[in-house]
Coordinates of C-alpha atoms in Angstrom, one line a residue:
X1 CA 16.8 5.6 30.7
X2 CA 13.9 7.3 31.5
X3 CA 10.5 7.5 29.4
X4 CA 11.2 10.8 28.0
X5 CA 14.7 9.4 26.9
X6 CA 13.0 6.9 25.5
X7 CA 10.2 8.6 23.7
X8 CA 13.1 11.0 22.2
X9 CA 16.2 8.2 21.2
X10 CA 17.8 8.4 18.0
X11 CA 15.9 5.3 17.4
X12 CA 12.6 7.7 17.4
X13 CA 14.0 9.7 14.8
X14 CA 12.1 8.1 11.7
X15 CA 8.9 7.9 13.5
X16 CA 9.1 11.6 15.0
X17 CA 9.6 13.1 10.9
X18 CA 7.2 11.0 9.9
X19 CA 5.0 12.5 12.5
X20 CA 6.2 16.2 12.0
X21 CA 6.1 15.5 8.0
X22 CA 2.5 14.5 8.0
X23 CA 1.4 17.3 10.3
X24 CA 3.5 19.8 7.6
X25 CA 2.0 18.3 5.1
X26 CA -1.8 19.5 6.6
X27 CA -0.5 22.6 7.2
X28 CA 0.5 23.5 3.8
X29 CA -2.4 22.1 2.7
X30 CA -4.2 24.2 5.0
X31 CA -2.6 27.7 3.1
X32 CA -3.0 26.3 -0.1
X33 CA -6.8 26.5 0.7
X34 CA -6.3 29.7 2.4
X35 CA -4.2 31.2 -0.4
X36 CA -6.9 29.5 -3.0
X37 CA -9.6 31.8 -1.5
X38 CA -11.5 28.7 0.2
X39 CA -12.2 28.0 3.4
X40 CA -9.8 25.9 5.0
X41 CA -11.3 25.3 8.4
X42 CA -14.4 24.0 6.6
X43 CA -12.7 22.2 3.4
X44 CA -10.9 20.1 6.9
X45 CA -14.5 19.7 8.3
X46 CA -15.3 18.3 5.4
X47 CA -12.5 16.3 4.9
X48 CA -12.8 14.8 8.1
X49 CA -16.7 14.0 7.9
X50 CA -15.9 11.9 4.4
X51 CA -13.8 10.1 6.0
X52 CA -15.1 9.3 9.8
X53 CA -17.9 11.1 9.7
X54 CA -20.4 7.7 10.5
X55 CA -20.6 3.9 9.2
X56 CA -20.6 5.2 5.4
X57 CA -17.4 7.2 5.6
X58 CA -15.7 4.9 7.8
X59 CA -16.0 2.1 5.9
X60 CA -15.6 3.5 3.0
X61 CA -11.9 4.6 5.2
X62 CA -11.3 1.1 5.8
X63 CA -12.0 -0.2 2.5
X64 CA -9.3 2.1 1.1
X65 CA -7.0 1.7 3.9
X66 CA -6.7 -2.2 3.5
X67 CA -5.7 -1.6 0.0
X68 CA -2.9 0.9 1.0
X69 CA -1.5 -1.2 3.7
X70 CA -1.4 -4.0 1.3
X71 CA 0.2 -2.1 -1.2
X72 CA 2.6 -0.3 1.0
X73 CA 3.8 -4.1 2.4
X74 CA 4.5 -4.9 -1.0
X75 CA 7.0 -2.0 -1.1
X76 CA 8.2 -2.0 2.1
X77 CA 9.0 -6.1 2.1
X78 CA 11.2 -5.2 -0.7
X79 CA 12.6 -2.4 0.5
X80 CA 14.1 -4.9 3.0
X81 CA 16.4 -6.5 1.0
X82 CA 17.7 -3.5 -1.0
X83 CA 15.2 -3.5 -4.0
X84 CA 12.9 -0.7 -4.9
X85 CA 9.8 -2.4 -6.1
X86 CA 7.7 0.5 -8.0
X87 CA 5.9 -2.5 -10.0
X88 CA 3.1 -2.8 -7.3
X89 CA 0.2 -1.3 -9.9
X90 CA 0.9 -4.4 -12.2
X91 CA 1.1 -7.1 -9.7
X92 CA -2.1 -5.6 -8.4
X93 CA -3.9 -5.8 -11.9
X94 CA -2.5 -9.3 -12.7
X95 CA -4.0 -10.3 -8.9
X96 CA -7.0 -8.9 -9.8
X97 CA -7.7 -10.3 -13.0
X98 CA -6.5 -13.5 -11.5
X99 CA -9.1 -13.4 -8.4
X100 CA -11.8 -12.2 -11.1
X101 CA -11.5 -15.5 -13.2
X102 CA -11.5 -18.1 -10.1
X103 CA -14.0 -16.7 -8.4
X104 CA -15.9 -16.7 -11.3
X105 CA -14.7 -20.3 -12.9
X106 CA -14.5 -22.6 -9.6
X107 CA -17.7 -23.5 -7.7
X108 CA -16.8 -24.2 -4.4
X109 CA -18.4 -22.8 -0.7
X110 CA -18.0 -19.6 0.3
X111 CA -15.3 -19.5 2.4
X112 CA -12.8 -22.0 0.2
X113 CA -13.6 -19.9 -3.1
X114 CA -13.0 -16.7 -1.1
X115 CA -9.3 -18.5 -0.2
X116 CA -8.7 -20.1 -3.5
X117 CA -9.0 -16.6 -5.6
X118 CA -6.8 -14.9 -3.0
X119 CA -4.5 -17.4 -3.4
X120 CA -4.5 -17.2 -6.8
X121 CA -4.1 -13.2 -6.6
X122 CA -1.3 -13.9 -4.2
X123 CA 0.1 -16.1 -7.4
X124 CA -0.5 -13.7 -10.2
X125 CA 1.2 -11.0 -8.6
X126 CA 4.4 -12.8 -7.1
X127 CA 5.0 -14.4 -10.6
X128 CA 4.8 -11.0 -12.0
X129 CA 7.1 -9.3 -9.4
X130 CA 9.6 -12.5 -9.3
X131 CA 10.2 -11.5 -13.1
X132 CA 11.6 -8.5 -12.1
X133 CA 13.8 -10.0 -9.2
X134 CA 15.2 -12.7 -11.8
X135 CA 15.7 -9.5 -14.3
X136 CA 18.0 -8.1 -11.7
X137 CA 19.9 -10.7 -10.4
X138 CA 20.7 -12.8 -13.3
X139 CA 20.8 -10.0 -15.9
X140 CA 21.9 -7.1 -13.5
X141 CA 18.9 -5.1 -15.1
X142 CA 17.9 -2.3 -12.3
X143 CA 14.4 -2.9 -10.4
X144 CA 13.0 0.5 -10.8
X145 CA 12.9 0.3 -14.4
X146 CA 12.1 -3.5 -15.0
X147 CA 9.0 -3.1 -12.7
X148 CA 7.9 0.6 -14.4
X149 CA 8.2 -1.0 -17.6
X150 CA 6.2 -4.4 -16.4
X151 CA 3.4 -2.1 -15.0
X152 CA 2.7 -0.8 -18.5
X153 CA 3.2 -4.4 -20.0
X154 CA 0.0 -5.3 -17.4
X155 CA -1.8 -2.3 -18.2
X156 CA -2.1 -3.2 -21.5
X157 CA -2.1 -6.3 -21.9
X158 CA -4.6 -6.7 -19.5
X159 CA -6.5 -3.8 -20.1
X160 CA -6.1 -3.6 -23.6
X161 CA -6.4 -7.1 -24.6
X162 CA -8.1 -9.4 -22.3
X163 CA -10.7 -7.9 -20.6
X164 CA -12.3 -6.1 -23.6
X165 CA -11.6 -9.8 -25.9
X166 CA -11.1 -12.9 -24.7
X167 CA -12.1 -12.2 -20.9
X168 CA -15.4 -9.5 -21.6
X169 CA -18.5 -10.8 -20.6
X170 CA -21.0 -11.8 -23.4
X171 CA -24.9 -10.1 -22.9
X172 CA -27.2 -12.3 -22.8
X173 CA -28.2 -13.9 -26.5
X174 CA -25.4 -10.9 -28.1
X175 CA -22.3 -11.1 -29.4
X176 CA -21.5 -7.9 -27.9
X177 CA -19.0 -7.5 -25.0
X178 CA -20.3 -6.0 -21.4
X179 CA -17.7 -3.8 -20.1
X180 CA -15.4 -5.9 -18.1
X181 CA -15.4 -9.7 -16.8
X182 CA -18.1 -11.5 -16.1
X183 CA -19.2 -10.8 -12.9
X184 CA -17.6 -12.9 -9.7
X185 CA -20.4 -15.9 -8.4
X186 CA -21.3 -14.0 -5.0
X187 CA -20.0 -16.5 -2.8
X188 CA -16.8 -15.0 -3.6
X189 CA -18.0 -11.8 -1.9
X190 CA -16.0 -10.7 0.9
X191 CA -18.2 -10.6 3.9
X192 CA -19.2 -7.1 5.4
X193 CA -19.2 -6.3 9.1
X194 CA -21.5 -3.3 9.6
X195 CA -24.6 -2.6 8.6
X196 CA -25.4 0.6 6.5
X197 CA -21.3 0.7 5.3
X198 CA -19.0 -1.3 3.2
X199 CA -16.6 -2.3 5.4
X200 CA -15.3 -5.8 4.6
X201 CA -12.8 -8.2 5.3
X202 CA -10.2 -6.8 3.2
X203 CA -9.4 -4.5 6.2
X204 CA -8.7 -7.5 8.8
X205 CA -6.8 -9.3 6.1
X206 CA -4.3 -6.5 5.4
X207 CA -4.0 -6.1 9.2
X208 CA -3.3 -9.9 9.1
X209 CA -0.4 -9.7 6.1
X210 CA 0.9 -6.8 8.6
X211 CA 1.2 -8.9 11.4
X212 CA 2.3 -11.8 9.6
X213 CA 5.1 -9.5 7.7
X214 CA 6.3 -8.0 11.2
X215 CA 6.6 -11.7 12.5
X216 CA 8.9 -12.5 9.1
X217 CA 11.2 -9.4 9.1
X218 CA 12.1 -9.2 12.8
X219 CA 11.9 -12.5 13.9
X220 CA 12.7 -15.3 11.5
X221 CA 16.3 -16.4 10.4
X222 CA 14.9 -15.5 6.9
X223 CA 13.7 -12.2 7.6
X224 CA 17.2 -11.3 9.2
X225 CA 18.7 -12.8 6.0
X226 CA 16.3 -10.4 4.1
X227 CA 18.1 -7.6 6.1
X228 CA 21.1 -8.4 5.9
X229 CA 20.9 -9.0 2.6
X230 CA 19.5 -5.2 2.2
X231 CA 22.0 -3.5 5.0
X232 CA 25.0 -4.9 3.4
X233 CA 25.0 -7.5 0.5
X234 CA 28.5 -7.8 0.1
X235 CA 28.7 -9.0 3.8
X236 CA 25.8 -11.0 3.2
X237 CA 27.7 -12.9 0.6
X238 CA 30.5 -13.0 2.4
X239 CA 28.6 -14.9 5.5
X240 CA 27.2 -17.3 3.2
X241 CA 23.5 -15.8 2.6
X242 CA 22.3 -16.8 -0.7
X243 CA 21.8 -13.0 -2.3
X244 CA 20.2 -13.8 -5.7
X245 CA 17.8 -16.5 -3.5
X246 CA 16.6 -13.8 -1.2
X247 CA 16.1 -10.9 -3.5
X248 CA 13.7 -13.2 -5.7
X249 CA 12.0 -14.3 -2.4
X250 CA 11.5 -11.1 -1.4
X251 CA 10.1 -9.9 -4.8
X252 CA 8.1 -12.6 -5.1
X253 CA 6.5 -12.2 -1.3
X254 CA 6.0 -8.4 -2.5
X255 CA 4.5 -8.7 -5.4
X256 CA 2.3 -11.4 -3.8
X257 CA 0.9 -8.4 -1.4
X258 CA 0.3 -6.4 -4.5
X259 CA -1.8 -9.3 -6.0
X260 CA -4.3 -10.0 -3.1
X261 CA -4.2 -5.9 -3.1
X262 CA -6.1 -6.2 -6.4
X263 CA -7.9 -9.4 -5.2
X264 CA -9.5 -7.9 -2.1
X265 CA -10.8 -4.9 -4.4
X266 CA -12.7 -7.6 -7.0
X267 CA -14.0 -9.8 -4.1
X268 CA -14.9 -6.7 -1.8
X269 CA -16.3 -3.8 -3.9
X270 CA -15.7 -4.2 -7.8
X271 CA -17.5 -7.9 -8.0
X272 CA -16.2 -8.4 -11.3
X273 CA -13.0 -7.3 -13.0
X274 CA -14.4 -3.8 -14.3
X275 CA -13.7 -2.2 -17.6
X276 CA -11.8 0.7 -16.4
X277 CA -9.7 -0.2 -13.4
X278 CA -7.2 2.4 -12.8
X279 CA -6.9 2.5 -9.0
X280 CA -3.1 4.0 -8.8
X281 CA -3.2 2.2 -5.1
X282 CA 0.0 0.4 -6.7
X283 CA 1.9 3.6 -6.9
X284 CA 0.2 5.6 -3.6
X285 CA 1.8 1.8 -1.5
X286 CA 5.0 4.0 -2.5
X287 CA 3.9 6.6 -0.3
X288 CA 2.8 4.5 2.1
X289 CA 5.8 2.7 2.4
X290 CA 8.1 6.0 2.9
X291 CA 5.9 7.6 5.3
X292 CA 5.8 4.2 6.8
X293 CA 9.5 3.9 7.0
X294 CA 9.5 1.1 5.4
X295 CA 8.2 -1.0 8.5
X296 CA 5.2 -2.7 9.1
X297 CA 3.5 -1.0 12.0
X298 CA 4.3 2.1 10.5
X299 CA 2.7 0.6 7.0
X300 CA -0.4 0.1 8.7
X301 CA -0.6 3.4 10.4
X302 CA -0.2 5.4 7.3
X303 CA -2.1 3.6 5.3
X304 CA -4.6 4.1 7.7
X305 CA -3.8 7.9 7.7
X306 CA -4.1 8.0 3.7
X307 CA -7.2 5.8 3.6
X308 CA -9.1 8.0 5.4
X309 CA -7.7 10.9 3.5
X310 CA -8.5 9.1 0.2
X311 CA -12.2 8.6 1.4
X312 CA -12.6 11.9 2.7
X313 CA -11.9 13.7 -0.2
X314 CA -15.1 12.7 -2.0
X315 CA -16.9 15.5 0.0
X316 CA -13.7 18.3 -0.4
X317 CA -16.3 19.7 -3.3
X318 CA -18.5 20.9 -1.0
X319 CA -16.1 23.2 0.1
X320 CA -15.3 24.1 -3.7
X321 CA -11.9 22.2 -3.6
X322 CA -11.2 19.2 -6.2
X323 CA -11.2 15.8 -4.5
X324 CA -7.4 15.5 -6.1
X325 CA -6.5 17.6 -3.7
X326 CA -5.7 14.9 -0.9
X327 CA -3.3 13.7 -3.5
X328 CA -1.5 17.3 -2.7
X329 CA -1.5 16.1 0.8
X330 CA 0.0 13.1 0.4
X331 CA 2.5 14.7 -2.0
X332 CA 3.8 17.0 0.3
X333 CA 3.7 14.3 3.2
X334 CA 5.9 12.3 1.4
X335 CA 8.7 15.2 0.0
X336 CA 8.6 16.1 3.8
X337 CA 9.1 12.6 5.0
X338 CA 11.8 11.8 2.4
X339 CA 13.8 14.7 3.5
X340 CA 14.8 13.3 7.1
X341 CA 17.2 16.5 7.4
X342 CA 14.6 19.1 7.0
X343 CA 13.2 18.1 10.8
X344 CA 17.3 16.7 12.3
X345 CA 17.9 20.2 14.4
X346 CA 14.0 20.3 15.8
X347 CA 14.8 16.5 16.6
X348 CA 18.2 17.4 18.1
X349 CA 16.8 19.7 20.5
X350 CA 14.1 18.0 21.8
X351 CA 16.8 15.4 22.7
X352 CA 18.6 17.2 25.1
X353 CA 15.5 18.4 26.9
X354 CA 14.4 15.1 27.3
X355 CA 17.6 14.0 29.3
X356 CA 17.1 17.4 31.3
X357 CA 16.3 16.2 35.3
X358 CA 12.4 16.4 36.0
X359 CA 10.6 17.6 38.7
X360 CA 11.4 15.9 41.8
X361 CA 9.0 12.7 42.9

């Protein structure tokens, strides 16, 4: 088999739509401006300069980015045993509350309180996605609505109750609440690489979980349990695999990702568990995650991808455009992307050209 052959197997197939569904997606994006009487060519420019355009806007890319790849690991890990985990907004509320407290109750160096409130992100947000595993095993109640339903038990109880009561920081000598936590003790800060941008370690350490969910899924026994377990879990049984076991391990991994999500935004930007947090990065790791395929590589690439659109929409009002209107990008990115069939017969030809003879040597 030759590269071309290769570069155009049947095995390509999900990355080439999600290739030709992103590109769509600019394009239609492009005539909306167009058809909106703006100017598309410099609503892109500026589009582009928010989000690479120097150490600001690239970190500001990055920041965003880490989140999303987080986010969309959560969904993806799930994904791999057969479970549709839209529950990644709570886990990442209950991760960040929970990195908020320990880093501001412990006292310990830098780099061990940095680990510790991680770690107890990681916690929050696998206790809170576990419930929704142990929902559907043991009481057969479907995922999608157990984790919809727990995001809105989070959002409330966390934003509703705990921060503004028991959690809100006092003012100084007043009984009157600040808005949010008290703020994190800045040893808990993550560390930032470049001067002039805001660029921290919460990039790195999503690109670690990526690496470290790649290694799990295709090449541990558990992982290939995890797939099996998702490809066919009557056969799973059947072989012995433990289904109940795996789907709460994976849920529990998943909503772990969501947690340090929400932990790498209090210990990288926030600095204190704020007293409006609604970051909707839980529901965009959807998006993500389909674009993605579901795979880590492809995760990390379109997160990177939706970061940067993310970031760069901040200057689309220069160009007289809303800055919601990357969401209409990513929208249409992931309609395309969902609908494998739309792109089968440009895929199909490009197939048999690629096992056409080339040019001699």
């Amino acid at each position: 088999m030759n590269l071309r052959e290769r570069f155009f197997a049947p095995a390509r197939d999900p990355v080439w739509a999600a290739g030709l569904g992103v590109v769509a997606s600019l394009a239609a994006a492009f005539l909306v401006i167009l058809l909106a009487g703006k100017d598309p060519v410099a609503a892109f420019g500026h589009l582009l300069e928010g989000a690479l355009g120097g150490r600001g806007p690239i970190g500001e890319s990055g920041i965003k980015a880490g989140v999303l790849i987080l986010t969309g690991l959560s969904v993806a890990v799930a994904f791999t045993v057969g479970v549709f985990n839209i529950g990644g907004e709570g886990q990442l509320i209950w991760g960040a509350l929970a990195a908020a407290v320990v880093a501001r109750a412990l006292d310990l160096p830098g780099p061990l309180l940095v680990a510790a409130s991680l770690l107890a992100a990681a916690a929050a947000g696998a206790v809170w996605a576990f419930i929704a595993g142990l929902l559907k095993v043991w009481r057969g109640v479907h995922e999608v609505i157990s984790t919809i339903l727990l995001n809105w038990v989070a959002i409330h109880l966390v934003n509703g109750w705990l921060v503004p009561g028991p959690l809100a920081a006092r003012g100084s000598g007043s009984t009157i609440s600040l808005a949010g936590t008290e703020a994190i003790r800045s040893a808990a800060w993550l560390p930032r690489f470049i001067a002039g941008s805001r660029l921290d370690a919460g990039l790195p350490l999503a690109l670690a979980c990526a690496v470290f969910v790649w290694f799990l899924l295709t090449r541990t026994h558990r992982g290939f349990e995890w797939r099996a377990v998702g490809a066919g879990p009557g056969a799973a049984e059947a072989s012995g695999i433990p289904n109940a076991r795996r789907i709460c391990e994976a849920m529990a991994l998943a909503g772990a990702l969501a947690g340090i999500a929400g932990g790498v935004l209090i210990l990288g930007t926030e600095h204190r568990y704020p007293g409006v947090f609604r970051t909707g990065y839980g529901f965009d790791g959807i998006a993500v995650a389909l674009v993605g395929g579901a795979t880590a590589p492809g995760t990390v690439a379109a997160g990177l991808f939706f970061g940067a659109i993310r970031a760069g929409a901040t200057r689309l009002q220069l160009a007289g455009m809303h800055p919601s209107f990357a969401e209409l990008i990513q929208g249409i990115a992931v309609v395309l992307v969902a609908a494998p069939r739309l792109f089968a017969p440009l895929l199909l030809r490009l197939r048999p050209m690629a096992r056409a003879p080339g040019p001699p040597p």
